[in-house]
CSV table of C-alpha atoms and ligand atoms in Angstrom, one decimal:
chain,number,residue,atom,x,y,z
A,1,UNK,CA,135.4,54.3,136.3
A,2,UNK,CA,139.0,55.5,136.3
A,3,UNK,CA,140.1,57.6,133.3
A,4,UNK,CA,142.8,56.1,131.1
A,5,UNK,CA,145.2,58.3,129.1
A,6,UNK,CA,145.9,57.8,125.5
A,7,UNK,CA,149.5,56.9,126.4
A,8,UNK,CA,148.3,54.2,128.8
A,9,UNK,CA,145.9,52.7,126.4
A,10,UNK,CA,148.4,52.4,123.6
A,11,UNK,CA,151.1,51.1,126.0
A,12,UNK,CA,149.0,48.5,127.8
A,13,UNK,CA,145.3,48.8,127.2
A,14,UNK,CA,143.5,45.4,127.3
A,15,UNK,CA,141.4,44.5,124.3
A,16,UNK,CA,137.7,44.4,124.8
A,17,UNK,CA,137.9,46.2,128.2
A,18,UNK,CA,135.6,49.1,129.0
A,19,UNK,CA,137.5,52.3,129.2
A,20,UNK,CA,137.0,55.9,130.0
A,21,UNK,CA,138.9,58.5,128.0
A,22,UNK,CA,138.9,62.3,128.2
A,23,UNK,CA,140.6,64.7,125.8
A,24,UNK,CA,140.3,67.2,123.0
A,25,UNK,CA,139.1,66.5,119.6
A,26,UNK,CA,141.7,66.9,116.9
A,27,UNK,CA,139.6,65.9,113.9
A,28,UNK,CA,136.3,64.4,113.1
A,29,UNK,CA,135.4,62.7,109.9
A,30,UNK,CA,133.0,60.1,108.7
A,31,UNK,CA,129.6,59.8,107.1
A,32,UNK,CA,126.0,59.6,108.0
A,33,UNK,CA,126.4,56.2,109.6
A,34,UNK,CA,129.6,56.5,111.6
A,35,UNK,CA,131.9,59.2,113.0
A,36,UNK,CA,135.6,58.8,113.4
A,37,UNK,CA,136.8,61.1,116.2
A,38,UNK,CA,140.5,61.6,116.8
A,39,UNK,CA,141.1,62.5,120.5
A,40,UNK,CA,144.4,63.8,121.9
A,41,UNK,CA,145.0,64.3,125.6
A,42,UNK,CA,148.6,65.5,125.4
A,43,UNK,CA,150.0,62.5,127.1
A,44,UNK,CA,151.5,61.4,123.7
A,45,UNK,CA,151.8,62.6,120.2
A,46,UNK,CA,149.3,59.9,119.1
A,47,UNK,CA,145.6,60.4,118.9
A,48,UNK,CA,143.1,57.8,119.9
A,49,UNK,CA,140.5,57.1,117.4
A,50,UNK,CA,137.0,56.9,118.7
A,51,UNK,CA,134.4,55.3,116.5
A,52,UNK,CA,130.8,56.4,117.1
A,53,UNK,CA,127.8,54.8,115.3
A,54,UNK,CA,125.5,57.6,114.4
A,55,UNK,CA,122.4,55.8,115.3
A,56,UNK,CA,123.5,55.4,119.0
A,57,UNK,CA,123.9,59.1,119.6
A,58,UNK,CA,121.7,62.2,119.2
A,59,UNK,CA,122.5,64.1,116.0
A,60,UNK,CA,122.7,67.3,118.1
A,61,UNK,CA,125.5,65.9,120.2
A,62,UNK,CA,127.6,64.7,117.2
A,63,UNK,CA,127.1,68.0,115.6
A,64,UNK,CA,128.9,69.6,118.4
A,65,UNK,CA,131.9,67.3,118.2
A,66,UNK,CA,134.2,69.7,116.3
A,67,UNK,CA,137.9,70.3,116.4
A,68,UNK,CA,139.0,71.6,119.8
A,69,UNK,CA,136.0,70.6,121.9
A,70,UNK,CA,136.6,68.4,124.9
A,71,UNK,CA,134.9,65.0,125.4
A,72,UNK,CA,134.5,62.3,127.9
A,73,UNK,CA,134.1,59.0,126.1
A,74,UNK,CA,133.1,55.6,127.6
A,75,UNK,CA,133.5,52.6,125.3
A,76,UNK,CA,135.3,49.4,124.5
A,77,UNK,CA,139.0,49.2,123.4
A,78,UNK,CA,139.2,47.1,120.2
A,79,UNK,CA,141.7,46.2,117.7
A,80,UNK,CA,141.8,48.8,114.9
A,81,UNK,CA,141.2,48.0,111.3
A,82,UNK,CA,142.3,51.4,110.2
A,83,UNK,CA,145.9,52.2,109.1
A,84,UNK,CA,148.4,53.6,111.6
A,85,UNK,CA,146.9,52.6,114.9
A,86,UNK,CA,146.7,49.3,116.8
A,87,UNK,CA,143.6,50.0,118.9
A,88,UNK,CA,140.6,52.3,118.9
A,89,UNK,CA,137.6,52.8,121.1
A,90,UNK,CA,134.1,51.9,120.1
A,91,UNK,CA,132.0,54.5,121.9
A,92,UNK,CA,129.1,53.6,124.1
A,93,UNK,CA,128.6,57.0,125.6
A,94,UNK,CA,129.9,60.4,124.7
A,95,UNK,CA,129.7,63.5,126.9
A,96,UNK,CA,130.5,66.9,125.6
A,97,UNK,CA,132.6,68.6,128.3
A,98,UNK,CA,133.3,71.9,126.5
A,99,UNK,CA,132.1,72.9,123.1
A,100,UNK,CA,134.4,74.7,120.7
A,101,UNK,CA,132.9,77.0,118.1
A,102,UNK,CA,134.6,76.2,114.7
A,103,UNK,CA,133.8,79.7,113.5
A,104,UNK,CA,136.2,81.2,116.0
A,105,UNK,CA,138.6,78.5,117.1
A,106,UNK,CA,142.0,79.5,115.6
A,107,UNK,CA,143.5,76.0,115.4
A,108,UNK,CA,141.9,74.3,112.4
A,109,UNK,CA,143.2,71.2,110.6
A,110,UNK,CA,145.5,73.1,108.3
A,111,UNK,CA,149.1,73.8,109.3
A,112,UNK,CA,149.8,77.2,110.9
A,113,UNK,CA,153.1,79.2,110.8
A,114,UNK,CA,155.1,79.3,113.9
A,115,UNK,CA,154.8,83.1,113.9
A,116,UNK,CA,151.0,82.8,114.0
A,117,UNK,CA,151.2,80.1,116.7
A,118,UNK,CA,153.3,82.4,118.9
A,119,UNK,CA,150.4,84.9,118.9
A,120,UNK,CA,148.2,82.2,120.3
A,121,UNK,CA,150.8,80.7,122.6
A,122,UNK,CA,148.0,79.9,125.1
A,123,UNK,CA,146.6,77.4,122.6
A,124,UNK,CA,149.7,76.2,120.7
A,125,UNK,CA,150.3,73.4,123.3
A,126,UNK,CA,147.4,71.7,121.5
A,127,UNK,CA,149.3,71.3,118.2
A,128,UNK,CA,151.4,68.2,117.5
A,129,UNK,CA,154.6,70.2,117.2
A,130,UNK,CA,154.3,72.1,120.5
A,131,UNK,CA,153.0,69.0,122.3
A,132,UNK,CA,156.2,67.2,121.3
A,133,UNK,CA,158.5,70.2,122.1
A,134,UNK,CA,157.1,70.6,125.6
A,135,UNK,CA,157.1,66.9,126.4
A,136,UNK,CA,160.7,66.9,125.4
A,137,UNK,CA,161.3,70.0,127.5
A,138,UNK,CA,160.0,68.1,130.5
A,139,UNK,CA,162.0,65.0,129.8
A,140,UNK,CA,165.2,66.9,129.6
A,141,UNK,CA,164.5,68.9,132.7
A,142,UNK,CA,164.1,65.6,134.5
A,143,UNK,CA,167.2,64.1,132.9
A,144,UNK,CA,169.3,67.1,134.0
A,145,UNK,CA,168.4,66.4,137.7
A,146,UNK,CA,168.9,62.7,137.2
A,147,UNK,CA,172.4,63.2,135.7
A,148,UNK,CA,173.6,65.4,138.5
A,149,UNK,CA,171.9,63.5,141.3
A,150,UNK,CA,173.5,60.2,140.0
A,151,UNK,CA,176.9,61.9,140.0
A,152,UNK,CA,176.6,63.2,143.6
A,153,UNK,CA,176.0,66.9,142.8
A,154,UNK,CA,173.7,68.9,145.0
A,155,UNK,CA,171.0,71.1,143.5
A,156,UNK,CA,171.5,74.6,144.9
A,157,UNK,CA,168.9,77.3,144.7
A,158,UNK,CA,170.7,80.6,144.0
A,159,UNK,CA,168.8,83.9,144.3
A,160,UNK,CA,166.7,85.3,141.6
A,161,UNK,CA,166.8,88.8,143.0
A,162,UNK,CA,170.4,90.0,143.5
A,163,UNK,CA,172.5,93.1,144.0
A,164,UNK,CA,175.4,91.8,142.0
A,165,UNK,CA,175.9,91.6,138.2
A,166,UNK,CA,177.7,88.2,137.8
A,167,UNK,CA,178.8,88.7,134.2
A,168,UNK,CA,179.8,92.4,134.6
A,169,UNK,CA,177.7,92.8,131.4
A,170,UNK,CA,175.4,95.5,132.7
A,171,UNK,CA,172.3,94.2,130.9
A,172,UNK,CA,170.0,93.7,133.9
A,173,UNK,CA,166.3,94.2,134.8
A,174,UNK,CA,165.9,96.4,137.9
A,175,UNK,CA,163.8,95.2,140.7
A,176,UNK,CA,162.2,98.0,142.7
A,177,UNK,CA,159.2,99.1,144.7
A,178,UNK,CA,160.0,102.8,144.5
A,179,UNK,CA,157.5,105.2,143.1
A,180,UNK,CA,158.7,105.6,139.5
A,181,UNK,CA,156.8,108.9,139.1
A,182,UNK,CA,158.3,110.5,142.1
A,183,UNK,CA,161.2,108.5,143.5
A,184,UNK,CA,163.1,109.6,146.6
A,185,UNK,CA,166.3,111.5,145.8
A,186,UNK,CA,169.5,112.1,147.7
A,187,UNK,CA,171.3,115.4,148.1
A,188,UNK,CA,172.8,115.2,144.6
A,189,UNK,CA,169.4,114.5,143.0
A,190,UNK,CA,170.1,110.9,142.3
A,191,UNK,CA,167.5,108.2,143.0
A,192,UNK,CA,168.0,107.1,146.6
A,193,UNK,CA,167.9,103.3,146.5
A,194,UNK,CA,168.6,103.3,150.2
A,195,UNK,CA,164.9,103.8,150.5
A,196,UNK,CA,164.0,100.9,148.2
A,197,UNK,CA,162.6,97.6,149.4
A,198,UNK,CA,166.0,96.0,150.0
A,199,UNK,CA,167.7,99.2,151.1
A,200,UNK,CA,169.9,99.1,147.9
A,201,UNK,CA,169.6,98.8,144.2
A,202,UNK,CA,168.7,95.2,143.0
A,203,UNK,CA,168.1,93.3,139.8
A,204,UNK,CA,167.0,90.0,138.4
A,205,UNK,CA,169.9,87.6,138.2
A,206,UNK,CA,171.8,87.1,135.0
A,207,UNK,CA,173.5,84.0,136.3
A,208,UNK,CA,173.6,82.0,139.5
A,209,UNK,CA,177.3,81.3,139.2
A,210,UNK,CA,178.9,83.5,141.8
A,211,UNK,CA,176.6,82.1,144.5
A,212,UNK,CA,177.0,78.7,143.0
A,213,UNK,CA,180.8,79.0,143.6
A,214,UNK,CA,180.1,79.7,147.3
A,215,UNK,CA,178.2,76.4,147.4
A,216,UNK,CA,180.8,74.4,145.5
A,217,UNK,CA,183.5,75.6,147.8
A,218,UNK,CA,181.9,73.7,150.7
A,219,UNK,CA,179.7,71.0,149.1
A,220,UNK,CA,182.3,70.0,146.3
A,221,UNK,CA,179.9,69.8,143.4
A,222,UNK,CA,176.6,71.7,143.0
A,223,UNK,CA,174.4,72.7,140.1
A,224,UNK,CA,171.7,75.3,139.7
A,225,UNK,CA,168.8,75.1,137.3
A,226,UNK,CA,166.7,78.2,137.3
A,227,UNK,CA,165.5,81.2,135.3
A,228,UNK,CA,168.0,83.9,134.4
A,229,UNK,CA,167.3,87.3,132.9
A,230,UNK,CA,169.1,89.5,130.4
A,231,UNK,CA,168.0,92.9,129.3
A,232,UNK,CA,170.0,92.8,126.1
A,233,UNK,CA,168.1,94.2,123.1
A,234,UNK,CA,169.0,91.2,120.9
A,235,UNK,CA,166.3,90.3,118.6
A,236,UNK,CA,167.7,87.0,117.3
A,237,UNK,CA,166.4,83.5,116.9
A,238,UNK,CA,168.8,82.4,119.7
A,239,UNK,CA,168.2,85.1,122.4
A,240,UNK,CA,165.3,85.5,124.9
A,241,UNK,CA,165.3,88.0,127.8
A,242,UNK,CA,164.2,85.2,130.3
A,243,UNK,CA,165.8,81.8,129.9
A,244,UNK,CA,166.6,78.8,132.0
A,245,UNK,CA,170.2,78.0,132.7
A,246,UNK,CA,171.9,74.9,134.2
A,247,UNK,CA,175.1,75.9,136.0
A,248,UNK,CA,177.2,73.1,137.5
A,249,UNK,CA,180.2,74.3,139.7
A,250,UNK,CA,182.8,71.9,140.9
A,251,UNK,CA,185.6,72.3,143.5
A,252,UNK,CA,188.9,70.6,142.6
A,253,UNK,CA,188.1,70.7,138.8
A,254,UNK,CA,190.5,72.3,136.3
A,255,UNK,CA,189.5,73.4,132.8
A,256,UNK,CA,190.1,69.9,131.3
A,257,UNK,CA,187.8,68.2,133.9
A,258,UNK,CA,185.3,70.9,133.2
A,259,UNK,CA,185.4,70.2,129.4
A,260,UNK,CA,185.1,66.4,130.1
A,261,UNK,CA,182.0,67.0,132.2
A,262,UNK,CA,180.4,69.3,129.6
A,263,UNK,CA,180.9,66.8,126.8
A,264,UNK,CA,179.6,63.9,128.9
A,265,UNK,CA,176.6,65.9,130.1
A,266,UNK,CA,175.6,67.0,126.6
A,267,UNK,CA,175.9,63.4,125.3
A,268,UNK,CA,173.9,62.1,128.2
A,269,UNK,CA,171.1,64.5,127.5
A,270,UNK,CA,171.0,63.7,123.8
A,271,UNK,CA,171.0,60.0,124.5
A,272,UNK,CA,168.3,60.5,127.1
A,273,UNK,CA,166.1,62.2,124.6
A,274,UNK,CA,166.7,59.5,122.0
A,275,UNK,CA,165.8,56.8,124.5
A,276,UNK,CA,162.8,58.4,126.1
A,277,UNK,CA,161.2,60.7,123.6
A,278,UNK,CA,161.3,58.5,120.5
A,279,UNK,CA,157.7,59.2,119.2
A,280,UNK,CA,158.1,63.0,119.6
A,281,UNK,CA,161.5,63.0,118.0
A,282,UNK,CA,160.3,60.9,115.1
A,283,UNK,CA,157.5,63.3,114.5
A,284,UNK,CA,159.8,66.3,114.6
A,285,UNK,CA,162.2,64.5,112.3
A,286,UNK,CA,159.5,64.0,109.8
A,287,UNK,CA,157.8,67.3,110.0
A,288,UNK,CA,160.4,69.9,111.1
A,289,UNK,CA,163.9,68.8,110.3
A,290,UNK,CA,164.7,65.7,108.3
A,291,UNK,CA,168.2,65.6,109.6
A,292,UNK,CA,167.4,65.9,113.2
A,293,UNK,CA,167.9,62.3,114.3
A,294,UNK,CA,171.0,62.0,112.2
A,295,UNK,CA,172.4,65.1,113.9
A,296,UNK,CA,171.6,63.8,117.4
A,297,UNK,CA,173.2,60.5,116.7
A,298,UNK,CA,176.2,62.3,115.3
A,299,UNK,CA,176.7,64.1,118.7
A,300,UNK,CA,176.9,60.7,120.4
A,301,UNK,CA,179.3,59.2,118.0
A,302,UNK,CA,181.9,62.0,117.8
A,303,UNK,CA,184.5,63.3,120.3
A,304,UNK,CA,184.2,67.1,120.5
A,305,UNK,CA,187.1,68.9,118.9
A,306,UNK,CA,189.1,71.0,121.5
A,307,UNK,CA,191.1,73.9,120.2
A,308,UNK,CA,192.3,77.3,121.4
A,309,UNK,CA,190.7,80.6,120.5
A,310,UNK,CA,194.0,81.5,118.9
A,311,UNK,CA,193.9,78.4,116.6
A,312,UNK,CA,190.3,79.2,115.8
A,313,UNK,CA,191.1,82.7,114.7
A,314,UNK,CA,193.9,81.4,112.4
A,315,UNK,CA,191.5,78.9,110.9
A,316,UNK,CA,188.9,81.6,110.3
A,317,UNK,CA,191.5,83.9,108.7
A,318,UNK,CA,192.7,81.1,106.5
A,319,UNK,CA,189.2,80.1,105.4
A,320,UNK,CA,189.0,82.8,102.8
A,321,UNK,CA,185.3,83.3,103.8
A,322,UNK,CA,183.7,86.7,103.7
A,323,UNK,CA,182.1,87.1,107.2
A,324,UNK,CA,179.8,89.9,108.1
A,325,UNK,CA,181.8,90.6,111.2
A,326,UNK,CA,185.6,90.9,110.7
A,327,UNK,CA,187.8,88.2,112.2
A,328,UNK,CA,190.9,89.1,114.2
A,329,UNK,CA,192.7,88.1,117.4
A,330,UNK,CA,191.0,89.9,120.2
A,331,UNK,CA,187.5,90.2,118.7
A,332,UNK,CA,184.7,88.2,120.1
A,333,UNK,CA,183.4,85.4,117.9
A,334,UNK,CA,180.0,85.8,116.3
A,335,UNK,CA,177.5,83.1,115.5
A,336,UNK,CA,178.6,83.0,111.9
A,337,UNK,CA,182.2,82.3,113.0
A,338,UNK,CA,181.1,79.6,115.5
A,339,UNK,CA,179.0,77.9,112.9
A,340,UNK,CA,181.7,78.0,110.3
A,341,UNK,CA,184.1,76.2,112.6
A,342,UNK,CA,181.5,73.5,113.6
A,343,UNK,CA,179.6,73.0,110.4
A,344,UNK,CA,182.3,73.5,107.8
A,345,UNK,CA,185.8,73.3,109.3
A,346,UNK,CA,185.4,70.4,111.7
A,347,UNK,CA,181.9,69.1,111.1
A,348,UNK,CA,181.8,68.2,114.8
A,349,UNK,CA,181.0,70.0,118.1
A,350,UNK,CA,183.9,72.2,119.1
A,351,UNK,CA,185.2,73.4,122.5
A,352,UNK,CA,187.2,76.6,122.3
A,353,UNK,CA,189.5,77.6,125.2
A,354,UNK,CA,191.9,80.3,126.0
A,355,UNK,CA,190.0,83.4,125.0
A,356,UNK,CA,191.5,86.9,125.3
A,357,UNK,CA,190.9,88.2,128.8
A,358,UNK,CA,189.5,91.4,127.5
A,359,UNK,CA,186.4,89.8,126.0
A,360,UNK,CA,185.6,87.6,129.0
A,361,UNK,CA,184.4,88.0,132.6
A,362,UNK,CA,186.6,89.1,135.5
A,363,UNK,CA,186.4,85.8,137.4
A,364,UNK,CA,188.1,83.6,134.8
A,365,UNK,CA,191.5,82.0,135.6
A,366,UNK,CA,194.3,84.0,134.1
A,367,UNK,CA,196.8,82.1,132.0
A,368,UNK,CA,200.6,82.6,132.3
A,369,UNK,CA,200.7,84.4,129.0
A,370,UNK,CA,199.1,87.4,130.6
A,371,UNK,CA,196.6,87.8,127.7
A,372,UNK,CA,194.2,84.9,127.8
A,373,UNK,CA,191.9,83.2,130.3
A,374,UNK,CA,190.8,79.7,130.9
A,375,UNK,CA,187.4,80.1,129.4
A,376,UNK,CA,185.6,77.5,127.4
A,377,UNK,CA,182.7,77.8,125.0
A,378,UNK,CA,181.0,74.7,123.6
A,379,UNK,CA,179.8,75.3,120.0
A,380,UNK,CA,177.1,73.1,118.4
A,381,UNK,CA,175.9,72.7,114.8
A,382,UNK,CA,173.0,75.0,113.9
A,383,UNK,CA,173.2,76.7,117.4
A,384,UNK,CA,176.7,78.1,117.8
A,385,UNK,CA,177.5,78.7,121.5
A,386,UNK,CA,175.5,76.3,123.7
A,387,UNK,CA,177.7,76.3,126.8
A,388,UNK,CA,179.9,79.0,128.3
A,389,UNK,CA,182.2,78.3,131.2
A,390,UNK,CA,185.6,78.5,132.7
A,391,UNK,CA,188.1,77.6,135.3
A,392,UNK,CA,187.8,80.3,138.0
A,393,UNK,CA,190.6,82.5,139.3
A,394,UNK,CA,191.2,81.2,142.8
A,395,UNK,CA,194.1,83.4,143.6
A,396,UNK,CA,192.9,86.3,145.8
A,397,UNK,CA,195.5,88.9,144.6
A,398,UNK,CA,195.1,88.1,140.9
A,399,UNK,CA,191.3,88.2,141.2
A,400,UNK,CA,191.3,91.5,143.1
A,401,UNK,CA,193.7,93.1,140.6
A,402,UNK,CA,191.5,92.0,137.7
A,403,UNK,CA,188.4,93.3,139.4
A,404,UNK,CA,190.0,96.7,139.9
A,405,UNK,CA,191.2,96.8,136.3
A,406,UNK,CA,187.6,96.1,135.1
A,407,UNK,CA,186.0,98.4,137.7
A,408,UNK,CA,184.0,95.7,139.3
A,409,UNK,CA,183.0,97.1,142.7
A,410,UNK,CA,184.9,94.9,145.2
A,411,UNK,CA,183.0,96.2,148.2
A,412,UNK,CA,179.8,94.6,146.7
A,413,UNK,CA,181.5,91.3,146.1
A,414,UNK,CA,183.3,91.0,149.5
A,415,UNK,CA,181.7,87.6,150.1
A,416,UNK,CA,183.0,86.3,146.7
A,417,UNK,CA,186.5,87.5,147.5
A,418,UNK,CA,186.3,85.9,151.0
A,419,UNK,CA,186.3,82.4,149.5
A,420,UNK,CA,189.7,83.1,148.0
A,421,UNK,CA,191.0,84.1,151.4
A,422,UNK,CA,189.7,81.2,153.4
A,423,UNK,CA,190.9,77.8,152.0
A,424,UNK,CA,190.8,78.7,148.4
A,425,UNK,CA,190.9,75.8,145.8
A,426,UNK,CA,191.0,75.2,142.1
A,427,UNK,CA,187.4,75.1,140.8
A,428,UNK,CA,185.5,75.3,137.5
A,429,UNK,CA,182.0,75.4,136.1
A,430,UNK,CA,179.8,76.2,133.1
A,431,UNK,CA,176.4,77.4,132.1
A,432,UNK,CA,174.2,75.5,129.6
A,433,UNK,CA,171.4,77.5,128.1
A,434,UNK,CA,168.4,75.2,128.4
A,435,UNK,CA,166.5,76.7,125.4
A,436,UNK,CA,169.6,76.4,123.2
A,437,UNK,CA,169.8,72.7,124.2
A,438,UNK,CA,166.2,72.3,123.3
A,439,UNK,CA,166.6,74.0,120.0
A,440,UNK,CA,169.3,71.5,119.2
A,441,UNK,CA,167.3,68.5,120.4
A,442,UNK,CA,164.0,69.4,118.8
A,443,UNK,CA,165.3,70.9,115.6
A,444,UNK,CA,163.2,74.1,116.2
A,445,UNK,CA,165.0,77.0,114.7
A,446,UNK,CA,163.6,79.8,116.8
A,447,UNK,CA,164.2,79.9,120.5
A,448,UNK,CA,160.7,81.4,121.0
A,449,UNK,CA,159.3,78.1,120.1
A,450,UNK,CA,161.0,76.0,122.8
A,451,UNK,CA,160.0,78.0,125.8
A,452,UNK,CA,156.2,78.1,126.7
A,453,UNK,CA,155.9,81.9,127.0
A,454,UNK,CA,158.9,83.7,125.4
A,455,UNK,CA,160.0,87.1,126.8
A,456,UNK,CA,161.7,89.2,124.1
A,457,UNK,CA,162.1,92.9,123.5
A,458,UNK,CA,158.6,94.5,123.2
A,459,UNK,CA,156.9,91.2,123.9
A,460,UNK,CA,155.6,89.8,127.2
A,461,UNK,CA,152.1,88.5,126.4
A,462,UNK,CA,150.6,85.7,128.4
B,501,4AD,O1,178.0,82.4,128.4
B,501,4AD,P1,177.1,82.9,129.5
B,501,4AD,O2,176.8,84.3,129.5
B,501,4AD,O3,177.8,82.3,130.8
B,501,4AD,C1,177.4,82.6,132.1
B,501,4AD,O4,176.4,83.1,132.4
B,501,4AD,C2,178.3,81.9,133.1
B,501,4AD,N1,178.0,82.6,134.4
B,501,4AD,C3,178.0,80.5,133.1
B,501,4AD,C4,178.9,79.7,134.1
B,501,4AD,O5,180.1,79.6,133.9
B,501,4AD,N2,178.3,79.3,135.2
B,501,4AD,O6,175.7,82.0,129.4
B,501,4AD,C5,175.7,80.6,129.4
B,501,4AD,C6,174.8,80.0,128.3
B,501,4AD,C7,175.2,80.4,126.9
B,501,4AD,O7,176.2,79.6,126.4
B,501,4AD,C8,173.9,80.2,126.2
B,501,4AD,O8,173.7,78.8,125.9
B,501,4AD,C9,172.9,80.7,127.2
B,501,4AD,O9,173.5,80.6,128.5
B,501,4AD,N3,172.5,82.0,127.0
B,501,4AD,C10,171.2,82.4,126.5
B,501,4AD,N4,170.2,81.7,126.1
B,501,4AD,C11,169.1,82.3,125.6
B,501,4AD,N5,169.0,83.6,125.6
B,501,4AD,C12,170.0,84.4,126.0
B,501,4AD,N6,169.9,85.8,126.0
B,501,4AD,C13,171.2,83.8,126.5
B,501,4AD,N7,172.4,84.3,127.0
B,501,4AD,C14,173.1,83.2,127.3
B,502,MG,MG1,178.9,83.1,126.7
């Protein structure tokens, strides 16, 4: 007999047919005569109710049917008289696949805090909330590939180990096979990375952008979707040290084309979730965040506001608000400023452009004013920055000058500079933080709860 999933049975199970179901017990209730066993197999948020007549099964078996155990059930699919479900299974045979001792199983019926569940991240998939979150994570990964494939973008795999620091931020994890106790040293006593595995010093990538640009400057439009790593010591609900980033890069796109794409892409993903993850979103809306669905709908219905950094600073100064971090032209915006603009000033997503060159990366296209660059950050309610991107400086001389000013080692990026020498063209791109997107779509307020195994300062369990 072929196993059916809970999802299949709810979607198209035929009444009175014999079925085989396997899964984990969520709850068991009942009386001396009959047991009601709720089984979940992760294919949907819904449980299948299995009804077992006590007289048909050995008492010893039913005793072992406790929360968390795994069962294989054969029975008949029948219309349910109980509230909340259309069908249920009347059990004819029950096999205990794996017992689960209720004395030690940490996931009991009562609700657990997300902090506690993070400590048992190996088991939290079995809760309704994390089942929903990780099904949505899957659906949106798929939607991202679909969106770009349908638009003619090519998926480019950029390296995970790299010798360059794309953002010039200096917060990187080193990759080495050198003996850390007694590393080889050069004449000056410095560690000799010439003897390291790659014959040079290497790190985990902070962004695939620079290599992505190389691809776009031949294939027209590419995107990356892979893990990125940042060794910043930021213990916030919006930062992890290992996160997944989607980075499209497009030749012949200016900053306006780039903003149009970012807005269309985000709306597509929100719509995709609403269309394909309804049960999970309904659950999260009921249990986690009562305004979730409203907020998602709101993204679809509104044009994003597009203003310059300079205008944003003026608005923040005029707001009369006491911010923790001072506001002033030239200072980077903090989450509190971003959220003020989105949640209070405009009540819409905001795209900020024209940031001071001093607070942005070397590769951004310089504006004529000599002070600002064609950067763009997309700011979302509850999240703040969800996307960071820019038009890229395609002029070789200007780029080289800026790299020298910012002490970016040009000899290491000779290949990047080459593209500006050989048939350079206008181009743009951006990076969407996948976990930030998931926070927005699921309503989860801590980034650690939208990635299966979060990596944060002092924490790399599992
Ligand atoms: O703004 P960022 O640093 O931009 C780049 O890396 C560019 N190279 C992207 C590009 O133009 N191709 O990062 C992009 C996005 C942020 O807007 C944020 O959503 C996310 O990546 N992000 C993080 N997400 C989780 N944890 C962190 N530590 C993050 N740092 C950035
Ligand atoms: Mg950024």
